[in-house]
PDB file of C-alpha atoms in Angstrom:
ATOM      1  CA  UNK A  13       0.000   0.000   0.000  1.00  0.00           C
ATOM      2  CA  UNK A  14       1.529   3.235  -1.013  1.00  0.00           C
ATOM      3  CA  UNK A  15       1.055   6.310   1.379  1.00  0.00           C
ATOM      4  CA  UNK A  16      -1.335   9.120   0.116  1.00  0.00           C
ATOM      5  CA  UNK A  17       0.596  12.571  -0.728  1.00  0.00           C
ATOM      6  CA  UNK A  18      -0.750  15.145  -2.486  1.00  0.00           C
ATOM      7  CA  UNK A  19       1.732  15.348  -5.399  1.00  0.00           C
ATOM      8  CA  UNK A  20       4.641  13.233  -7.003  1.00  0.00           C
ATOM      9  CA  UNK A  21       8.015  12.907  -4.334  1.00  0.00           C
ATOM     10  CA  UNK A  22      11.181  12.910  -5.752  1.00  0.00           C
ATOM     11  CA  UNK A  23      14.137  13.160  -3.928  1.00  0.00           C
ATOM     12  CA  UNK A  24      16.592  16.006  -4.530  1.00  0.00           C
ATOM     13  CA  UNK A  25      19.594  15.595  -5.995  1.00  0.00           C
ATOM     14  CA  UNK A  26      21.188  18.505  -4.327  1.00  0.00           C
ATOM     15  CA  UNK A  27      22.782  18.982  -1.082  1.00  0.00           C
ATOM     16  CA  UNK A  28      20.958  20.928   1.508  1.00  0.00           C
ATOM     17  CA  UNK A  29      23.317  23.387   3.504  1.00  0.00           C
ATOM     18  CA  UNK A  30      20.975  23.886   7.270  1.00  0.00           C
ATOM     19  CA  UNK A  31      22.695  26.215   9.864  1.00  0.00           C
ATOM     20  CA  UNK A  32      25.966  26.215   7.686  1.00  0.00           C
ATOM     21  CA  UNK A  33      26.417  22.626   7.807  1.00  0.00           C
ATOM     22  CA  UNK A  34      26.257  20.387   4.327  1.00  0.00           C
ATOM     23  CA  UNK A  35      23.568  17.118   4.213  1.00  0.00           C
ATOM     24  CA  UNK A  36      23.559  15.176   0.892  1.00  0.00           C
ATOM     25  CA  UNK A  37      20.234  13.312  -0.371  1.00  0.00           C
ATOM     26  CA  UNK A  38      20.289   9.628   1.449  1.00  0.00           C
ATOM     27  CA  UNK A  39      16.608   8.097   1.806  1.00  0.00           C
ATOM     28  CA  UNK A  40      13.933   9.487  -0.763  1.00  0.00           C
ATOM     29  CA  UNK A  41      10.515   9.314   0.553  1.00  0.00           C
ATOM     30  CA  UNK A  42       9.503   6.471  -1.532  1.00  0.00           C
ATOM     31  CA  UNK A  43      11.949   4.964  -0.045  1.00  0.00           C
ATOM     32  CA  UNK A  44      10.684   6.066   3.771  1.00  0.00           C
ATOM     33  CA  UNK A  45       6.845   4.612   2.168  1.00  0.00           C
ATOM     34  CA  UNK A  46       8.151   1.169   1.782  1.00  0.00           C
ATOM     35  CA  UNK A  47       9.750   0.774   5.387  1.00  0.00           C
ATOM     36  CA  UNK A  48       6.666   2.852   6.902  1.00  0.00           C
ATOM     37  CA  UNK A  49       4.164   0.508   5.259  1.00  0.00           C
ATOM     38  CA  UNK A  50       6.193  -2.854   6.052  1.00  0.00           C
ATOM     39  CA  UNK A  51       6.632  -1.606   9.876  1.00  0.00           C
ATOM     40  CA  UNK A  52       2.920  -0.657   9.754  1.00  0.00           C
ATOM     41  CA  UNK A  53       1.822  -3.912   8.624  1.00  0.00           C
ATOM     42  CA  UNK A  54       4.062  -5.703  11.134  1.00  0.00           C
ATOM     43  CA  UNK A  55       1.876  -3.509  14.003  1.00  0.00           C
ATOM     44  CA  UNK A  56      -1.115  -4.199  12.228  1.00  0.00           C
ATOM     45  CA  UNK A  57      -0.569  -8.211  12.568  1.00  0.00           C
ATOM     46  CA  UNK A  58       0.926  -7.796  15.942  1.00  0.00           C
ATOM     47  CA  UNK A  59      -2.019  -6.086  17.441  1.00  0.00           C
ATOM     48  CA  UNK A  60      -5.210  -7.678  15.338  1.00  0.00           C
ATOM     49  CA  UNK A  61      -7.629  -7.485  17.668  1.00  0.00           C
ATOM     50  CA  UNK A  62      -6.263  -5.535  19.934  1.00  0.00           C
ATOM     51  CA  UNK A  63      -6.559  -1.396  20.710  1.00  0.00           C
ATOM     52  CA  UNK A  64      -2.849  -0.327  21.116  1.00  0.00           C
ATOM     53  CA  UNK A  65      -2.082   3.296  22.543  1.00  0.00           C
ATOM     54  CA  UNK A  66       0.658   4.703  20.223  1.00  0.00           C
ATOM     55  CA  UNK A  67       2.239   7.104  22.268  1.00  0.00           C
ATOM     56  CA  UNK A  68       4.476   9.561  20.035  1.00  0.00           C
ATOM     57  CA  UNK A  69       7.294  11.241  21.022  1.00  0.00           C
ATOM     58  CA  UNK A  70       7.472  14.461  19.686  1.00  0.00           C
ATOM     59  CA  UNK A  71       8.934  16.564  17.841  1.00  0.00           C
ATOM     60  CA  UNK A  72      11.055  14.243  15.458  1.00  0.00           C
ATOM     61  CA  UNK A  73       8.427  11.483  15.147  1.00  0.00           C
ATOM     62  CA  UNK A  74       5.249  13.228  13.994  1.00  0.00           C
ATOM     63  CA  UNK A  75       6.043  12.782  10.187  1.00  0.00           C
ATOM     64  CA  UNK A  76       6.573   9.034  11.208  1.00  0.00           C
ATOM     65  CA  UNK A  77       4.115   8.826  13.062  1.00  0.00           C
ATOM     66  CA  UNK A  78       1.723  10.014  10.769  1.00  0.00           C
ATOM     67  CA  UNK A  79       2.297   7.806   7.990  1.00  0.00           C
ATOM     68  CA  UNK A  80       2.362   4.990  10.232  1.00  0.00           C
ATOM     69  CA  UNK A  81      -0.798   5.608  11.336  1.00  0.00           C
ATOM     70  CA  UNK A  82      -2.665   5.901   8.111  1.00  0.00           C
ATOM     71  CA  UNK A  83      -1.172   2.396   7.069  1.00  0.00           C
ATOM     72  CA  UNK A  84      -2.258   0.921  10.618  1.00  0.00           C
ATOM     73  CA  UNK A  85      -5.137  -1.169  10.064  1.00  0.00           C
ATOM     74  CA  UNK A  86      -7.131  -1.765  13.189  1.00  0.00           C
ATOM     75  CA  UNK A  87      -8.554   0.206  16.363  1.00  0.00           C
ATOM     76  CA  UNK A  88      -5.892   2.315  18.111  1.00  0.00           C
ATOM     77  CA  UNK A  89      -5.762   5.701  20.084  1.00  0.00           C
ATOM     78  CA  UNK A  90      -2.467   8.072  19.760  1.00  0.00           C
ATOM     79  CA  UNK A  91      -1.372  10.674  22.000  1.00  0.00           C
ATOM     80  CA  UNK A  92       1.545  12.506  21.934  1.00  0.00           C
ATOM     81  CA  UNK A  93       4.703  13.483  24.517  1.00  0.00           C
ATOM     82  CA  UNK A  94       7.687  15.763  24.176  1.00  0.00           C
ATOM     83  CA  UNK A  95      11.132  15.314  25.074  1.00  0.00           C
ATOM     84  CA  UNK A  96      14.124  16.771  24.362  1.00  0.00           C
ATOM     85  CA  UNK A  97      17.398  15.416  24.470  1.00  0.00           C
ATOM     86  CA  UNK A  98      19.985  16.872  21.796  1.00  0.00           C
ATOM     87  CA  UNK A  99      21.482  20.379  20.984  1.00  0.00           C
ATOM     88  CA  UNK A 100      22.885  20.461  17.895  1.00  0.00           C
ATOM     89  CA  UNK A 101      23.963  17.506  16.537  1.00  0.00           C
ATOM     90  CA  UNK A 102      24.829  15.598  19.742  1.00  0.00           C
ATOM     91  CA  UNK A 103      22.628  14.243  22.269  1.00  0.00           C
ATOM     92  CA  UNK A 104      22.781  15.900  25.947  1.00  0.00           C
ATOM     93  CA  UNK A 105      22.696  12.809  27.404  1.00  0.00           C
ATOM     94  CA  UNK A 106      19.993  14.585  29.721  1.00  0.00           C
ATOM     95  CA  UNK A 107      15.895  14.165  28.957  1.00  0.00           C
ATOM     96  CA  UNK A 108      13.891  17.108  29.762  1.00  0.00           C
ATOM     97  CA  UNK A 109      10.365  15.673  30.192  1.00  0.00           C
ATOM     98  CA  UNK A 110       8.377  18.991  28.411  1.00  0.00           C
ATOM     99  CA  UNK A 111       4.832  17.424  28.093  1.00  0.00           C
ATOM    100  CA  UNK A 112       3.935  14.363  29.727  1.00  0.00           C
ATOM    101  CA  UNK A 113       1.973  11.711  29.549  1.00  0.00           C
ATOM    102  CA  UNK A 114      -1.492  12.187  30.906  1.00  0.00           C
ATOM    103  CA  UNK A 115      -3.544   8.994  29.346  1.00  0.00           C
ATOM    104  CA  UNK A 116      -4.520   5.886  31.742  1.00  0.00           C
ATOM    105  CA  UNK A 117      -2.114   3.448  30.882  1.00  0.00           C
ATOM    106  CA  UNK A 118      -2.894   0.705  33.226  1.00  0.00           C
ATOM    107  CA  UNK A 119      -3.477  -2.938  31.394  1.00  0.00           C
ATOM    108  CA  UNK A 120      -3.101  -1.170  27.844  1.00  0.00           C
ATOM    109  CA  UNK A 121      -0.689  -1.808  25.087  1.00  0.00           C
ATOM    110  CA  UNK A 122       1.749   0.973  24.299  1.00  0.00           C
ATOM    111  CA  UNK A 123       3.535   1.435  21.550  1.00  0.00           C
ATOM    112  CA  UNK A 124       5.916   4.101  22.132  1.00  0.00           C
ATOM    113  CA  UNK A 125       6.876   5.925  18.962  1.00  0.00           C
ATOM    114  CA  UNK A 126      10.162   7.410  17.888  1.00  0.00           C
ATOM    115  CA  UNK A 127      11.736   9.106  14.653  1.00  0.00           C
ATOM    116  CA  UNK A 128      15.445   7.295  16.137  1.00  0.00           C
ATOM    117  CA  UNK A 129      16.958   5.766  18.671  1.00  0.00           C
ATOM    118  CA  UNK A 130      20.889   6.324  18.964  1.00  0.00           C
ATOM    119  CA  UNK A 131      22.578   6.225  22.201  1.00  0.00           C
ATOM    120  CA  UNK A 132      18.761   4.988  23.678  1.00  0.00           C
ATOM    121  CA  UNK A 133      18.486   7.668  26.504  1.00  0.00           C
ATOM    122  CA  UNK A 134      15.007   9.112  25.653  1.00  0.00           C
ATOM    123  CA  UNK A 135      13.434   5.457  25.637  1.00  0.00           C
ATOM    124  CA  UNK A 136      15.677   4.788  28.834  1.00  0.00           C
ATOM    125  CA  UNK A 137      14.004   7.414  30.603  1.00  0.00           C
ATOM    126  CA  UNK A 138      10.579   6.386  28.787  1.00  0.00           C
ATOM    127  CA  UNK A 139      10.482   3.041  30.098  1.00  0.00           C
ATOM    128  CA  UNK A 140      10.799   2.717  33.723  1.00  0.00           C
ATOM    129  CA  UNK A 141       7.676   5.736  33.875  1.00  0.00           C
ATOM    130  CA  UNK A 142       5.534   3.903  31.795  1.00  0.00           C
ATOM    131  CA  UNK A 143       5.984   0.512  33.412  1.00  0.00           C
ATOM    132  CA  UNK A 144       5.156   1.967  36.520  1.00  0.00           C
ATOM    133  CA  UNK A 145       2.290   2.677  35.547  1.00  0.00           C
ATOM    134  CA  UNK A 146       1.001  -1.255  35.132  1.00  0.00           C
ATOM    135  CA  UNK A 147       0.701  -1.119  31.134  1.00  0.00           C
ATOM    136  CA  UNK A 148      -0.073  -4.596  29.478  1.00  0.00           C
ATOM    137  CA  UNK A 149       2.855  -3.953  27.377  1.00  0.00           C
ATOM    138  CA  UNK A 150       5.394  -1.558  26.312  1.00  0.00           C
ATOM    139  CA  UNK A 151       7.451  -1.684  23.178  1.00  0.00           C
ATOM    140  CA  UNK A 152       9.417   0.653  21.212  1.00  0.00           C
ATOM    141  CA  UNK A 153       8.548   1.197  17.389  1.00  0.00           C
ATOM    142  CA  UNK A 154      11.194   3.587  15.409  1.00  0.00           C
ATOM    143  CA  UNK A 155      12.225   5.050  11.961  1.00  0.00           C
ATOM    144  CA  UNK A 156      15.628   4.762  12.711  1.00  0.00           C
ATOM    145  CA  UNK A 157      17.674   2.781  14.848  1.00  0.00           C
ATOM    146  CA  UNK A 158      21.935   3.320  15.163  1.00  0.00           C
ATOM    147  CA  UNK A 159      22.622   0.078  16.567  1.00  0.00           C
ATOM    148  CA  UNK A 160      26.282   1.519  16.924  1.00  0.00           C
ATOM    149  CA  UNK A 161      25.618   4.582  19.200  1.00  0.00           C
ATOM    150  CA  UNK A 162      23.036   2.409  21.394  1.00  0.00           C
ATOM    151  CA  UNK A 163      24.810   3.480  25.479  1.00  0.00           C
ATOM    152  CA  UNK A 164      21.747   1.712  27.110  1.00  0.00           C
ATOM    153  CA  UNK A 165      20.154  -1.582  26.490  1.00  0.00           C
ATOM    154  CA  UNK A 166      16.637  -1.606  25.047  1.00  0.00           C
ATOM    155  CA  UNK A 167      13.764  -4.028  23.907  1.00  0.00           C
ATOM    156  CA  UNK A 168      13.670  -2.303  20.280  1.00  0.00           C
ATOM    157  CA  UNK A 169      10.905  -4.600  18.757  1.00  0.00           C
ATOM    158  CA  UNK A 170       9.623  -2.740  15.821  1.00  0.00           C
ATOM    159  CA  UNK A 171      12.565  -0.834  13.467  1.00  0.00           C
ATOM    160  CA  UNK A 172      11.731   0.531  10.243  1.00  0.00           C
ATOM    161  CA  UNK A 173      15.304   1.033   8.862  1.00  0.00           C
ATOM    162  CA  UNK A 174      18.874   0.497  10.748  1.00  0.00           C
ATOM    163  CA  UNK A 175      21.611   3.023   9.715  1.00  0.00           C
ATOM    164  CA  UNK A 176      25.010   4.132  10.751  1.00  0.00           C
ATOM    165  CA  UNK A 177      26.227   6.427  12.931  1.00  0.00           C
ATOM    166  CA  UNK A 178      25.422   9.653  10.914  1.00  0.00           C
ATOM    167  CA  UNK A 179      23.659  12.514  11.808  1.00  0.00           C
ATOM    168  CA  UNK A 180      20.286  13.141   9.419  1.00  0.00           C
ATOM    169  CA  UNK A 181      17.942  15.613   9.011  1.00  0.00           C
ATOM    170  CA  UNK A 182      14.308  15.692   7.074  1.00  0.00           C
ATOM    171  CA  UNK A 183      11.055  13.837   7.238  1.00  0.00           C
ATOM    172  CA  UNK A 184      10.879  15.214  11.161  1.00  0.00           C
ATOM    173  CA  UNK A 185      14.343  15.129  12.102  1.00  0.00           C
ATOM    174  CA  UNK A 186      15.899  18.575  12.468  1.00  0.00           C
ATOM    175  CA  UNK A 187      19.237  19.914  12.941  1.00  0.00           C
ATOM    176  CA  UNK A 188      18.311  22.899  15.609  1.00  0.00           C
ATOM    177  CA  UNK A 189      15.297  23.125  14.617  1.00  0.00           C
ATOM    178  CA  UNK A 190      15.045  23.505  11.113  1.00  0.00           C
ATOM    179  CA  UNK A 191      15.277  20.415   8.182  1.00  0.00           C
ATOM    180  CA  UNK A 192      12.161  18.701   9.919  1.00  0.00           C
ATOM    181  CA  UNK A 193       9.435  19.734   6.387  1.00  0.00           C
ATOM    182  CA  UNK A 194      11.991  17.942   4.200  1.00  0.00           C
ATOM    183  CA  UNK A 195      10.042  14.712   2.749  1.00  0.00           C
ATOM    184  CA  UNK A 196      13.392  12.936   2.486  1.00  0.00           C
ATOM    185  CA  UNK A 197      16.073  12.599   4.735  1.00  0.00           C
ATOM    186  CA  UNK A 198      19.862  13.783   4.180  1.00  0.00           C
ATOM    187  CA  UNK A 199      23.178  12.707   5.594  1.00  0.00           C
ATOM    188  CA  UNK A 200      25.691  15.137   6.944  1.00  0.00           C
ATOM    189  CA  UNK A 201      28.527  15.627   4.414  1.00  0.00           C
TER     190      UNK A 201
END
């Protein structure tokens, strides 16, 4: 199943220069589609009969989110949280809870929803919260996953795409805030 857009979405050829630093074209979004759909259909077989809360962690994963969510066939709520964790291009190392969770989660499936998970720290910080409060399940489903900058040990069930250990931008991941509209994503050069 392809993903509704509105027009055509051809990845750019050209580099995109964001906050003086150089990214070169790396996923197109057709290529994003075909990961979001397999991932969604995964969740969607996972969870027949079911009513998962997909619990998304903003900002990075709304794009993902979004998609994944139009391709998830079957009953489900979504909320959202925010956390922040990097500054520039490095993670702090430090989560700064900005909205939380306000949803019952007691003897409910959550599916916690990230755009990527590199060194792990947001969903290390995640976890122990939501399992205290008596959830069903927890597990983590992500765009990304950098198996090689992964600092804490995590149950990462559901990955769309592994990649190295570069810093992207586009399709919701910024670089200081900006590069999040791109519908591809781009590499640093």
């Amino acid at each position: 199943m392809r993903l509704p857009h509105p027009t055509p979405r051809r990845m750019g050829h050209a580099n995109v220069t964001i906050h003086n630093k150089e990214f070169r074209p790396y996923l197109s979004a057709a290529q994003l589609d075909e990961v979001v759909v397999e991932l969604a259909a995964r969740l969607s077989a996972d969870y027949a009969g079911r009513r998962p809360l997909f619990v998304v962690v903003l900002t990075g994963g709304f794009m993902f989110a979004s998609d994944l969510l139009k391709c998830y066939r079957g009953e489900c709520e979504v909320v959202f949280i925010r956390v922040a964790s990097y500054e520039g291009t490095d993670s702090t190392g430090v989560v700064q809870e900005v909205l939380g969770l306000r949803e019952e989660v007691q003897g409910r499936d959550i599916i916690l929803v990230e755009d990527i998970v590199d060194t792990g720290t947001t969903m290390h910080h995640l976890l122990p919260t939501l399992l205290g409060k008596g959830p069903a399940s927890v597990e983590i489903a992500t765009l990304f996953f950098k198996p090689e900058s992964l600092r804490h040990e995590l149950p990462i069930r559901y990955v769309a795409k592994e990649i190295p250990n570069d810093f992207v931008v586009g399709y919701g991941l910024d670089y200081d805030g900006l590069g999040r509209n791109l519908p591809d994503v781009y590499v640093a050069v």
